[in-house]
Coordinates of C-alpha atoms in Angstrom, one line a residue:
M21 CA 13.7 -52.9 -37.1
S22 CA 16.8 -50.8 -36.8
E23 CA 18.2 -49.9 -33.4
L24 CA 20.1 -46.8 -32.3
L25 CA 23.6 -48.2 -32.3
K26 CA 25.3 -45.5 -30.3
K27 CA 25.3 -45.5 -26.5
P28 CA 22.5 -43.1 -25.4
S29 CA 24.1 -39.8 -24.5
S30 CA 21.8 -39.6 -21.5
E31 CA 24.2 -42.1 -19.8
A32 CA 27.1 -39.6 -20.1
P33 CA 27.6 -37.1 -17.3
L34 CA 26.9 -33.4 -17.8
A35 CA 29.9 -31.2 -18.6
L36 CA 30.1 -28.1 -16.4
N37 CA 26.5 -28.9 -15.4
I38 CA 25.2 -27.3 -18.6
Q39 CA 21.6 -28.7 -19.0
Q40 CA 20.7 -26.2 -21.6
S41 CA 23.1 -24.0 -23.5
L42 CA 22.2 -20.8 -25.3
S43 CA 21.4 -22.9 -28.4
G44 CA 19.3 -25.3 -26.3
R45 CA 21.8 -28.2 -26.1
R46 CA 23.0 -30.3 -23.2
W47 CA 26.8 -30.4 -22.8
L48 CA 27.9 -34.0 -22.0
W49 CA 31.3 -35.5 -21.4
R50 CA 32.3 -37.7 -24.3
M51 CA 32.6 -41.2 -22.9
P52 CA 34.4 -44.3 -24.3
S53 CA 32.3 -47.0 -25.9
S54 CA 34.8 -49.8 -25.5
C55 CA 36.7 -49.0 -22.4
D56 CA 35.3 -49.2 -18.8
P57 CA 34.5 -45.5 -17.9
T58 CA 36.0 -46.1 -14.4
A59 CA 39.4 -46.9 -16.1
L60 CA 39.2 -43.8 -18.3
D61 CA 41.3 -41.5 -16.1
R62 CA 43.9 -44.2 -15.6
H63 CA 44.1 -44.9 -19.3
A64 CA 44.2 -41.2 -20.1
Q65 CA 47.1 -40.6 -17.7
H66 CA 49.0 -43.6 -19.0
I67 CA 48.6 -42.4 -22.6
A68 CA 49.6 -38.8 -21.7
Q69 CA 52.8 -40.0 -20.0
K70 CA 53.7 -42.5 -22.7
A71 CA 53.3 -40.1 -25.6
S72 CA 54.4 -36.9 -23.7
L73 CA 51.1 -35.2 -24.0
Y74 CA 48.9 -33.0 -21.9
D75 CA 46.4 -34.9 -19.7
I76 CA 43.5 -33.3 -21.6
V77 CA 44.9 -34.8 -24.9
G78 CA 45.5 -38.1 -23.3
R79 CA 41.8 -38.2 -22.4
M80 CA 40.8 -37.4 -26.0
I81 CA 42.8 -40.4 -27.2
A82 CA 41.4 -42.7 -24.5
V83 CA 37.8 -41.9 -25.3
R84 CA 38.5 -43.0 -28.8
G85 CA 39.0 -46.5 -27.5
V86 CA 42.8 -46.4 -28.0
S87 CA 44.7 -48.4 -25.4
P88 CA 48.0 -47.2 -24.0
Q89 CA 49.7 -50.0 -26.0
A90 CA 48.2 -48.8 -29.3
V91 CA 48.7 -45.0 -28.9
E92 CA 51.9 -45.0 -31.0
H93 CA 50.1 -46.6 -34.0
F94 CA 47.1 -44.2 -33.5
L95 CA 49.3 -41.1 -33.6
D96 CA 51.4 -42.4 -36.4
P97 CA 49.2 -44.8 -38.5
R98 CA 51.3 -46.7 -41.0
L99 CA 50.0 -48.8 -43.9
K100 CA 52.6 -51.6 -43.2
N101 CA 50.9 -52.2 -39.9
L102 CA 47.3 -52.1 -41.1
L103 CA 47.1 -53.2 -44.7
P104 CA 45.2 -56.5 -44.8
N105 CA 45.9 -59.5 -47.1
P106 CA 43.7 -58.7 -50.1
S107 CA 42.6 -62.3 -50.2
C108 CA 40.4 -61.6 -47.1
L109 CA 37.9 -59.9 -49.5
K110 CA 35.6 -62.5 -51.0
N111 CA 36.4 -63.0 -54.8
M112 CA 39.4 -60.7 -54.7
D113 CA 41.8 -63.4 -55.8
K114 CA 39.5 -64.4 -58.6
A115 CA 39.1 -60.8 -59.7
A116 CA 42.9 -60.1 -59.5
D117 CA 43.8 -63.2 -61.5
R118 CA 41.4 -62.2 -64.2
I119 CA 42.7 -58.6 -64.3
A120 CA 46.3 -59.8 -64.4
K121 CA 45.4 -62.1 -67.3
A122 CA 43.9 -59.1 -69.2
V123 CA 47.1 -57.1 -68.5
I124 CA 49.4 -59.9 -69.7
Q125 CA 47.4 -60.5 -72.8
Q126 CA 46.9 -56.8 -73.5
E127 CA 43.1 -57.1 -73.6
K128 CA 40.7 -54.2 -74.1
I129 CA 39.6 -53.1 -70.6
A130 CA 36.8 -50.7 -69.7
I131 CA 36.2 -49.0 -66.4
F132 CA 32.5 -48.1 -65.6
G133 CA 32.4 -45.6 -62.8
D134 CA 30.1 -43.4 -60.8
Y135 CA 29.8 -39.6 -61.1
D136 CA 30.6 -38.7 -57.5
V137 CA 34.0 -38.2 -55.9
D138 CA 34.4 -41.8 -54.8
G139 CA 33.4 -43.1 -58.2
G140 CA 35.7 -40.6 -60.0
C141 CA 38.6 -41.3 -57.7
S142 CA 38.1 -45.1 -58.0
S143 CA 38.0 -44.7 -61.8
A144 CA 41.2 -42.6 -61.7
I145 CA 43.0 -45.0 -59.5
L146 CA 42.4 -47.9 -61.9
T147 CA 43.1 -45.6 -64.9
Q148 CA 46.5 -44.6 -63.5
Y149 CA 47.3 -48.1 -62.5
F150 CA 46.6 -49.5 -66.0
N151 CA 48.4 -46.6 -67.6
D152 CA 51.5 -47.5 -65.5
L153 CA 51.1 -51.0 -66.9
D154 CA 51.1 -49.5 -70.5
L155 CA 47.4 -50.0 -71.0
S156 CA 44.8 -47.4 -71.9
P157 CA 41.4 -48.4 -70.6
I158 CA 38.1 -47.0 -71.8
V159 CA 36.4 -45.1 -69.0
Y160 CA 32.7 -44.6 -69.0
I161 CA 30.9 -42.3 -66.5
P162 CA 27.1 -42.3 -67.0
D163 CA 25.1 -39.1 -67.3
R164 CA 23.4 -38.5 -64.0
I165 CA 20.2 -37.1 -65.6
K166 CA 19.9 -39.2 -68.8
E167 CA 21.2 -42.5 -67.5
G168 CA 21.1 -42.4 -63.7
Y169 CA 23.3 -44.2 -61.3
G170 CA 25.1 -47.5 -62.1
P171 CA 25.5 -49.7 -65.1
N172 CA 22.8 -49.7 -67.8
I173 CA 22.3 -52.1 -70.7
P174 CA 23.0 -49.7 -73.6
A175 CA 26.2 -48.4 -72.1
L176 CA 27.5 -51.9 -71.4
Q177 CA 26.5 -53.1 -74.8
S178 CA 28.4 -50.2 -76.4
L179 CA 31.5 -51.2 -74.6
I180 CA 31.1 -54.8 -75.7
D181 CA 30.6 -53.6 -79.3
Q182 CA 33.9 -51.8 -79.1
G183 CA 35.7 -55.1 -78.4
V184 CA 36.0 -54.8 -74.6
T185 CA 36.6 -58.2 -73.0
L186 CA 36.8 -57.0 -69.4
I187 CA 34.5 -54.4 -67.7
I188 CA 35.3 -53.3 -64.2
C189 CA 32.5 -51.4 -62.4
V190 CA 33.7 -49.2 -59.6
D191 CA 31.5 -47.7 -56.9
C192 CA 28.5 -49.2 -58.6
G193 CA 27.1 -52.5 -59.7
A194 CA 26.4 -54.2 -56.4
A195 CA 22.6 -54.0 -57.0
S196 CA 22.6 -54.1 -60.8
H197 CA 21.4 -57.7 -61.0
Q198 CA 18.8 -57.2 -63.8
V199 CA 21.2 -55.1 -65.9
F200 CA 23.9 -57.7 -65.7
D201 CA 21.5 -60.6 -66.3
A202 CA 20.4 -58.9 -69.6
T203 CA 24.0 -58.2 -70.7
P204 CA 25.8 -60.8 -72.8
Q205 CA 28.8 -62.1 -70.9
D206 CA 29.9 -64.9 -73.2
K207 CA 32.9 -62.9 -74.5
T208 CA 33.1 -60.2 -71.9
D209 CA 33.7 -60.6 -68.2
I210 CA 32.4 -58.2 -65.6
I211 CA 34.0 -57.4 -62.3
V212 CA 32.4 -55.2 -59.6
L213 CA 34.5 -53.3 -57.1
D214 CA 31.9 -51.7 -54.8
H215 CA 31.1 -51.0 -51.2
H216 CA 27.3 -50.5 -51.2
K217 CA 25.1 -52.9 -49.3
C218 CA 23.3 -55.5 -51.5
E219 CA 21.0 -58.4 -50.9
T220 CA 22.9 -60.9 -53.0
A221 CA 25.9 -60.7 -55.3
P222 CA 25.1 -60.2 -59.0
H223 CA 25.7 -63.0 -61.5
I224 CA 28.9 -61.8 -63.0
F225 CA 32.5 -63.0 -63.2
A226 CA 33.4 -61.6 -59.7
S227 CA 31.9 -59.2 -57.2
V228 CA 34.3 -57.8 -54.7
N229 CA 32.4 -55.9 -52.0
P230 CA 33.2 -55.9 -48.3
N231 CA 29.5 -55.2 -47.6
Q232 CA 28.3 -58.3 -49.4
L233 CA 26.4 -60.5 -46.9
D234 CA 28.8 -63.4 -47.4
C235 CA 32.1 -61.3 -47.1
D236 CA 33.6 -61.5 -43.6
S237 CA 36.7 -59.4 -44.3
G238 CA 35.7 -56.8 -41.6
L239 CA 36.5 -54.0 -44.1
G240 CA 32.9 -52.8 -44.5
Y241 CA 34.1 -49.3 -43.7
L242 CA 36.1 -48.9 -46.9
C243 CA 34.8 -46.8 -49.8
A244 CA 35.2 -47.9 -53.4
G245 CA 38.5 -46.0 -53.6
G246 CA 39.8 -48.2 -50.8
V247 CA 38.5 -51.4 -52.4
S248 CA 40.1 -50.3 -55.7
F249 CA 43.4 -49.6 -54.1
I250 CA 43.5 -53.1 -52.4
A251 CA 42.5 -54.5 -55.8
C252 CA 45.6 -52.9 -57.3
I253 CA 47.7 -54.5 -54.6
A254 CA 46.1 -57.9 -55.4
V255 CA 46.7 -57.5 -59.1
T256 CA 50.3 -56.5 -58.6
R257 CA 50.8 -59.6 -56.5
A258 CA 49.1 -61.8 -59.2
L259 CA 51.4 -60.3 -61.8
Q260 CA 54.4 -60.8 -59.6
Q261 CA 53.6 -64.5 -59.2
Q262 CA 53.8 -64.8 -63.0
Q263 CA 57.2 -62.9 -63.1
Y264 CA 55.5 -60.1 -65.1
F265 CA 57.7 -57.5 -63.6
E266 CA 61.0 -59.1 -64.7
N267 CA 60.4 -57.3 -68.1
H268 CA 58.0 -54.6 -67.1
P269 CA 58.2 -51.7 -64.6
K270 CA 56.1 -52.1 -61.4
P271 CA 53.4 -49.4 -60.8
D272 CA 54.0 -47.1 -57.9
L273 CA 51.0 -47.8 -55.7
F274 CA 52.0 -45.2 -53.1
N275 CA 51.2 -42.4 -55.6
L276 CA 47.6 -43.5 -55.7
L277 CA 47.0 -42.7 -52.1
D278 CA 46.0 -39.1 -52.7
L279 CA 43.0 -40.4 -54.6
V280 CA 42.2 -43.0 -51.9
A281 CA 42.3 -40.3 -49.2
L282 CA 40.1 -37.9 -51.2
S283 CA 37.5 -40.6 -51.9
T284 CA 37.5 -41.9 -48.3
I285 CA 36.9 -38.4 -46.9
C286 CA 34.3 -37.2 -49.4
D287 CA 32.3 -40.5 -49.1
V288 CA 32.3 -39.8 -45.3
M289 CA 33.8 -43.1 -44.4
P290 CA 34.9 -43.7 -40.8
L291 CA 38.4 -42.4 -40.3
T292 CA 39.4 -45.4 -38.1
G293 CA 41.6 -48.5 -38.6
L294 CA 42.9 -48.9 -42.2
N295 CA 41.1 -45.7 -43.4
R296 CA 43.0 -43.7 -40.9
A297 CA 46.3 -44.9 -42.3
L298 CA 45.1 -44.5 -45.9
V299 CA 44.0 -40.9 -45.4
T300 CA 47.1 -39.9 -43.3
Q301 CA 49.5 -41.2 -45.9
G302 CA 47.3 -40.0 -48.8
L303 CA 47.2 -36.4 -47.5
K304 CA 51.0 -36.4 -47.5
V305 CA 50.9 -37.4 -51.2
L306 CA 48.3 -34.8 -51.9
G307 CA 50.5 -32.2 -50.1
K308 CA 53.2 -32.7 -52.7
R309 CA 50.8 -31.4 -55.4
E310 CA 52.2 -33.7 -58.0
R311 CA 48.8 -34.7 -59.4
I312 CA 48.3 -31.8 -61.9
G313 CA 44.5 -31.7 -61.7
L314 CA 44.3 -31.7 -58.0
A315 CA 47.1 -29.1 -57.7
A316 CA 45.1 -26.8 -60.1
L317 CA 41.9 -27.4 -58.1
L318 CA 43.7 -26.6 -54.8
E319 CA 44.9 -23.4 -56.3
V320 CA 41.4 -22.4 -57.7
S321 CA 39.9 -23.3 -54.3
G322 CA 42.3 -21.0 -52.5
V323 CA 43.9 -23.8 -50.4
Q324 CA 47.4 -22.5 -49.8
K325 CA 48.4 -24.5 -46.7
A326 CA 49.0 -28.2 -46.6
P327 CA 45.7 -29.9 -47.6
D328 CA 43.9 -31.7 -44.8
A329 CA 40.6 -33.6 -44.4
F330 CA 38.7 -30.3 -44.3
S331 CA 40.2 -29.1 -47.6
C332 CA 39.2 -32.4 -49.2
G333 CA 35.7 -32.4 -47.8
F334 CA 34.8 -28.8 -48.3
A335 CA 37.0 -27.4 -51.1
L336 CA 38.0 -30.2 -53.4
G337 CA 35.0 -32.6 -53.0
P338 CA 32.1 -30.2 -53.8
R339 CA 33.9 -28.9 -56.9
I340 CA 34.6 -32.4 -58.2
N341 CA 31.0 -33.4 -57.5
A342 CA 29.6 -30.3 -59.1
G343 CA 30.2 -31.6 -62.6
G344 CA 28.3 -34.8 -62.0
R345 CA 25.5 -33.0 -60.1
I346 CA 24.4 -30.4 -62.7
S347 CA 26.7 -30.6 -65.7
E348 CA 28.9 -33.1 -67.4
S349 CA 29.4 -36.3 -65.4
D350 CA 33.0 -37.0 -66.4
L351 CA 34.4 -33.5 -65.7
G352 CA 35.8 -34.6 -62.3
L353 CA 37.4 -37.7 -63.8
K354 CA 39.0 -35.6 -66.6
L355 CA 40.5 -33.3 -64.0
L356 CA 41.8 -36.3 -61.9
T357 CA 43.5 -37.9 -64.9
C358 CA 44.7 -34.8 -66.7
H359 CA 48.4 -34.4 -67.5
N360 CA 48.4 -31.0 -69.1
P361 CA 48.7 -28.1 -66.7
V362 CA 46.9 -25.6 -69.0
E363 CA 44.0 -28.0 -69.5
A364 CA 43.9 -28.9 -65.8
H365 CA 43.6 -25.2 -64.8
Q366 CA 40.8 -24.7 -67.3
L367 CA 38.9 -27.8 -65.9
A368 CA 39.5 -26.6 -62.4
E369 CA 38.1 -23.1 -63.2
R370 CA 35.1 -24.7 -64.9
L371 CA 34.3 -26.9 -62.0
D372 CA 34.6 -23.9 -59.7
T373 CA 32.1 -22.0 -61.8
I374 CA 29.7 -25.0 -61.9
N375 CA 30.0 -25.4 -58.2
K376 CA 28.9 -21.8 -57.7
Q377 CA 25.9 -22.5 -59.9
R378 CA 25.1 -25.6 -57.9
Q379 CA 25.2 -23.5 -54.7
N380 CA 22.6 -21.1 -56.1
I381 CA 20.3 -23.9 -57.2
E382 CA 20.7 -25.6 -53.8
Q383 CA 19.9 -22.5 -51.9
G384 CA 16.4 -22.2 -53.5
V385 CA 15.6 -25.9 -53.0
L386 CA 16.9 -25.9 -49.5
Q387 CA 14.6 -23.1 -48.3
Q388 CA 11.5 -24.8 -49.9
A389 CA 12.4 -28.3 -48.7
T390 CA 13.2 -27.1 -45.1
D391 CA 9.8 -25.5 -44.7
L392 CA 8.1 -28.8 -45.8
A393 CA 10.5 -30.9 -43.7
L394 CA 9.7 -28.8 -40.6
E395 CA 5.9 -29.5 -41.2
Q396 CA 6.5 -33.2 -41.2
H397 CA 8.8 -33.0 -38.2
E398 CA 6.3 -31.0 -36.2
K399 CA 3.7 -33.7 -36.9
G400 CA 6.0 -36.3 -35.3
S401 CA 7.2 -38.1 -38.4
P402 CA 10.4 -40.1 -37.5
V403 CA 11.6 -39.9 -41.1
I404 CA 11.4 -37.0 -43.5
L405 CA 10.4 -38.0 -47.1
L406 CA 9.8 -35.2 -49.7
H407 CA 9.8 -34.7 -53.4
H408 CA 9.0 -31.9 -55.9
S409 CA 9.0 -31.5 -59.7
D410 CA 11.0 -28.3 -59.5
W411 CA 13.9 -29.8 -57.5
H412 CA 17.1 -30.7 -59.5
P413 CA 18.0 -34.4 -59.1
G414 CA 21.7 -33.4 -58.8
I415 CA 21.4 -31.6 -55.5
V416 CA 18.8 -33.5 -53.6
G417 CA 21.5 -35.4 -51.6
I418 CA 23.1 -32.2 -50.4
V419 CA 19.7 -30.8 -49.4
A420 CA 18.9 -34.0 -47.5
G421 CA 22.2 -33.7 -45.6
R422 CA 21.5 -30.1 -44.7
I423 CA 18.0 -30.8 -43.4
K424 CA 19.2 -33.9 -41.5
E425 CA 21.8 -31.7 -39.7
Q426 CA 19.2 -29.1 -38.8
I427 CA 16.5 -31.4 -37.3
N428 CA 18.4 -34.7 -36.6
R429 CA 16.1 -37.0 -38.5
P430 CA 16.7 -39.4 -41.4
T431 CA 15.9 -37.3 -44.5
L432 CA 15.1 -38.4 -48.0
I433 CA 14.7 -35.8 -50.7
G434 CA 13.6 -36.6 -54.3
A435 CA 13.2 -35.0 -57.6
E436 CA 10.0 -35.8 -59.5
L437 CA 10.6 -36.5 -63.2
S438 CA 8.2 -36.0 -66.1
D439 CA 7.0 -39.6 -66.0
G440 CA 6.0 -39.5 -62.4
M441 CA 9.2 -41.3 -61.2
I442 CA 10.9 -40.0 -58.1
K443 CA 14.7 -40.2 -58.0
G444 CA 16.1 -39.3 -54.6
S445 CA 18.9 -39.4 -52.1
G446 CA 18.7 -39.8 -48.4
R447 CA 21.0 -39.1 -45.4
S448 CA 20.7 -40.7 -42.0
I449 CA 21.6 -40.0 -38.4
I450 CA 24.2 -41.9 -36.3
G451 CA 22.9 -45.3 -35.3
L452 CA 20.2 -45.8 -37.9
D453 CA 21.1 -47.8 -41.0
L454 CA 19.4 -46.1 -44.0
G455 CA 20.9 -48.4 -46.5
A456 CA 19.3 -51.4 -44.8
A457 CA 16.0 -49.6 -44.7
I458 CA 16.2 -48.9 -48.5
I459 CA 17.0 -52.5 -49.3
A460 CA 14.1 -53.6 -47.1
A461 CA 11.7 -51.2 -48.9
K462 CA 12.9 -52.5 -52.3
Q463 CA 12.3 -56.1 -51.1
A464 CA 8.8 -55.0 -50.1
G465 CA 8.1 -53.8 -53.6
L466 CA 8.0 -50.1 -52.7
L467 CA 11.1 -49.1 -54.7
L468 CA 12.2 -49.8 -58.2
H469 CA 15.8 -49.3 -57.4
G470 CA 17.7 -48.6 -54.2
G471 CA 20.9 -49.1 -52.3
G472 CA 23.5 -47.4 -50.2
H473 CA 25.1 -47.7 -46.8
A474 CA 24.3 -46.8 -43.2
M475 CA 24.5 -43.0 -43.6
A476 CA 23.5 -42.4 -47.2
A477 CA 21.3 -44.1 -49.9
G478 CA 19.9 -43.5 -53.3
Y479 CA 16.5 -44.8 -54.6
S480 CA 13.8 -44.4 -57.2
Y481 CA 10.0 -45.1 -57.1
H482 CA 6.8 -44.0 -58.6
K483 CA 5.1 -41.1 -56.8
D484 CA 1.9 -43.3 -56.3
Q485 CA 3.9 -45.2 -53.7
T486 CA 4.9 -42.1 -51.7
E487 CA 2.5 -42.6 -48.8
A488 CA 3.1 -46.3 -48.5
L489 CA 6.9 -45.8 -48.7
H490 CA 6.8 -43.1 -46.0
Q491 CA 4.8 -45.3 -43.7
F492 CA 7.2 -48.2 -44.2
L493 CA 10.3 -46.0 -43.5
N494 CA 8.6 -44.5 -40.4
E495 CA 8.1 -48.0 -39.0
Y496 CA 11.5 -49.4 -40.0
L497 CA 13.3 -46.4 -38.7
S498 CA 10.9 -45.7 -35.8
K499 CA 13.8 -45.3 -33.4
A500 CA 14.5 -41.9 -35.0
A501 CA 11.6 -40.5 -33.0
D502 CA 13.7 -41.1 -29.9
A503 CA 16.5 -38.9 -31.1
P504 CA 16.5 -35.4 -29.7
S505 CA 15.7 -32.6 -32.2
V506 CA 18.8 -30.7 -31.0
V507 CA 21.8 -32.9 -30.7
D508 CA 23.7 -33.0 -27.5
L509 CA 27.2 -31.6 -27.5
E510 CA 29.9 -34.0 -26.6
V511 CA 32.8 -32.2 -24.8
E512 CA 36.2 -33.7 -24.6
G513 CA 38.0 -31.3 -22.3
V514 CA 37.9 -28.0 -20.4
T515 CA 40.6 -25.4 -20.2
T516 CA 41.0 -21.7 -19.5
V517 CA 42.0 -19.0 -22.0
A518 CA 45.5 -19.1 -20.5
G519 CA 45.6 -22.9 -21.1
A520 CA 44.5 -22.5 -24.8
T521 CA 48.1 -22.4 -26.0
V522 CA 49.7 -23.1 -29.4
E523 CA 51.3 -26.2 -27.9
L524 CA 47.9 -27.6 -26.8
A525 CA 46.5 -26.9 -30.3
K526 CA 49.5 -28.7 -31.9
Q527 CA 49.0 -31.7 -29.6
I528 CA 45.3 -31.9 -30.6
E529 CA 46.3 -31.8 -34.3
R530 CA 48.2 -35.0 -33.7
L531 CA 44.9 -36.7 -33.6
T532 CA 44.2 -35.8 -37.2
P533 CA 42.7 -36.7 -39.7
F534 CA 39.4 -35.5 -38.3
G535 CA 36.1 -36.6 -39.8
N536 CA 33.5 -39.3 -39.5
G537 CA 34.5 -41.7 -36.7
N538 CA 37.2 -39.3 -35.5
D539 CA 35.5 -36.0 -34.8
E540 CA 37.7 -33.0 -34.0
P541 CA 37.6 -32.7 -30.2
L542 CA 35.3 -30.1 -28.8
I543 CA 36.8 -28.3 -25.8
V544 CA 35.3 -25.7 -23.5
L545 CA 37.0 -22.4 -22.6
S546 CA 35.6 -21.7 -19.2
H547 CA 34.8 -18.4 -17.5
V548 CA 35.6 -16.1 -20.3
H549 CA 34.6 -12.5 -21.0
I550 CA 34.0 -11.0 -24.5
L551 CA 36.1 -7.9 -24.8
R552 CA 35.2 -7.2 -28.4
S553 CA 32.9 -8.6 -31.2
D554 CA 33.1 -7.6 -34.9
R555 CA 31.5 -8.7 -38.1
I556 CA 34.0 -9.6 -40.8
G557 CA 34.0 -11.3 -44.3
K558 CA 32.5 -10.2 -47.6
D559 CA 29.0 -11.0 -46.4
S560 CA 29.6 -9.9 -42.8
N561 CA 28.5 -13.3 -41.7
T562 CA 31.6 -14.2 -39.6
L563 CA 32.0 -13.1 -36.0
R564 CA 35.5 -12.2 -34.8
L565 CA 35.8 -11.9 -31.0
T566 CA 38.5 -11.1 -28.4
L567 CA 38.1 -13.3 -25.4
Q568 CA 39.7 -12.7 -22.0
G569 CA 40.1 -15.2 -19.2
E570 CA 40.0 -14.6 -15.4
N571 CA 43.7 -14.0 -15.1
G572 CA 43.8 -11.5 -18.0
A573 CA 45.0 -13.8 -20.8
S574 CA 43.3 -13.2 -24.1
I575 CA 42.7 -15.2 -27.3
K576 CA 41.1 -14.5 -30.7
A577 CA 37.9 -16.4 -31.6
L578 CA 35.8 -16.8 -34.7
M579 CA 32.3 -18.1 -35.5
F580 CA 31.1 -18.7 -39.0
K581 CA 27.5 -18.4 -40.3
A582 CA 26.7 -16.0 -37.6
D583 CA 23.3 -15.0 -39.1
Q584 CA 22.1 -18.6 -38.8
H585 CA 23.4 -19.2 -35.3
P586 CA 21.1 -18.7 -32.2
I587 CA 23.9 -17.7 -29.9
T588 CA 25.0 -14.7 -32.1
P589 CA 23.0 -12.1 -30.1
Y590 CA 24.6 -13.1 -26.9
L591 CA 28.1 -13.0 -28.4
E592 CA 27.5 -9.6 -29.9
D593 CA 26.2 -8.2 -26.6
Y594 CA 29.7 -7.9 -25.2
N595 CA 28.8 -5.1 -22.9
N596 CA 27.2 -7.7 -20.8
R597 CA 30.0 -8.6 -18.4
R598 CA 28.4 -11.9 -17.4
P599 CA 31.1 -14.7 -17.8
M600 CA 30.5 -17.5 -20.3
H601 CA 31.6 -21.0 -21.1
L602 CA 32.4 -21.3 -24.8
A603 CA 32.5 -24.7 -26.6
G604 CA 34.5 -25.1 -29.8
W605 CA 37.7 -26.1 -31.4
L606 CA 41.3 -24.9 -30.8
R607 CA 43.5 -24.7 -33.9
T608 CA 46.8 -23.3 -34.8
N609 CA 47.1 -20.3 -37.2
S610 CA 50.2 -19.1 -38.9
W611 CA 50.4 -15.4 -40.0
N612 CA 53.5 -13.5 -41.0
G613 CA 55.8 -16.2 -39.7
R614 CA 54.1 -16.3 -36.3
E615 CA 52.0 -19.1 -34.8
N616 CA 49.0 -18.4 -32.8
A617 CA 46.1 -20.4 -31.3
D618 CA 42.6 -19.5 -32.4
F619 CA 39.3 -20.7 -31.0
F620 CA 36.4 -21.5 -33.3
I621 CA 33.1 -21.3 -31.5
K622 CA 30.4 -23.9 -31.7
D623 CA 28.2 -23.1 -28.7
A624 CA 27.9 -21.0 -25.5
A625 CA 26.5 -21.0 -22.1
F626 CA 26.4 -18.6 -19.2
V627 CA 28.3 -19.5 -16.1

């Protein structure tokens, strides 16, 4: 059975003695998992001195397990220091040699991708790489509704019939054993570049997957985009060994990093180790806006500043995904590989429109699914498992994520098809491996198809198995029942309004990119009074506040989705002069050539 991997928050000390905030949370000090807590202050001070940082920022770095000796590499992650030898990935050399052979002999190559951001970016990475080598691969993205996830026999056969001698599956294929076994491979080789957990490798020419049971590369945190990028490095090396570049230009691998960063962020991979360097450097490439499709999508999304992890995860990613969710599966890939500015803008506008349609569909499903999920939760079910014939299969994963965030339970949402089959997607909570649970359920005969990783998984089964599957998952993920319904807030520092300066915000930004595995640090503004509170935005769902500290210093603060937040009534009652502690994020804001520090509120507690 799965165990909660994260150190129980109950072992961390209370921050500011907040046992219950206005949203019902405990505030706890974030503590290190790898360093002795007693040495934390010493490490934090050493880091602050070495990097010329405030003590509060030194502590933020220390709790991330960064030693004083490694702080320079953490603040300035470089690929040259972190890129592994591609050979550490099982079967990578075999795959690279085969791809190099196909390049040299000008074989007909096909790329079989997935319809999400990681699949689209991985396909685009290989497409650009082969284009730079003067090859034009066929790219096949399956239709989500008609074909489903992963390789299928008719699609593979159609590629073989077109004379393809090498098929490279990206972000899929790890669990496609039956499909590959039924596909003729006497004249066509198949290579898989994937990262999803699987029981055994499929019987193909080469399966490259850091999450294969027999791969000890230690790179299991890579997405398919990362694996594909390392494959490009390996192929370049193989071609170099055969003196291929004496007569041919060498591809510029650095220009692929914007796609690697986008796929890593949108697939919610941990932004640690190699991923931190890939994303940091990739965001620099993205910031140049040289990839025509992404430049158009940034414009349509209204991203005017330098793109960051937030822009990728909440502006670019949902729009690229929208095509695969409810429309044409290859729209995102077309945008990523587009070279015509006019066409790119048309594709970006189209994806933006489809994304708005997706949001409308999602809202209706979310309300219905949330009500049903709360019923299961109130009955004590550790895992939420739901399906409905009216729910669109393209948005069930998003809905699962939203419900998981609300009740902090592993959540699996499915769409019932006309033949009684359920196709669904699940999201897990920290410390519970949903991918392993899905594989175990498949081994137990409860699922027809299934796979994924720790935090997300896809699956299919017949609705007659619903009760047995739910019971199995409740037992396998029983530790979920121990997780609190309201997640504790982990605080990383306390300061005053006067201390919430632009310089502090800039120093915190040096810890970017923020995301999974490197959360943006939550800090507390202590002993503040609310001078003013206004509703702003087109739907009046954002609170804008003026905060004042004990010494008279003031700062602007914002809180989004005010209508859904339990602390809103307390923030709007600013005539109540009782001082508060506010937890949130400190960020820089540039306006009319001036830099300010703004505070974004997450929670509140009375002093």
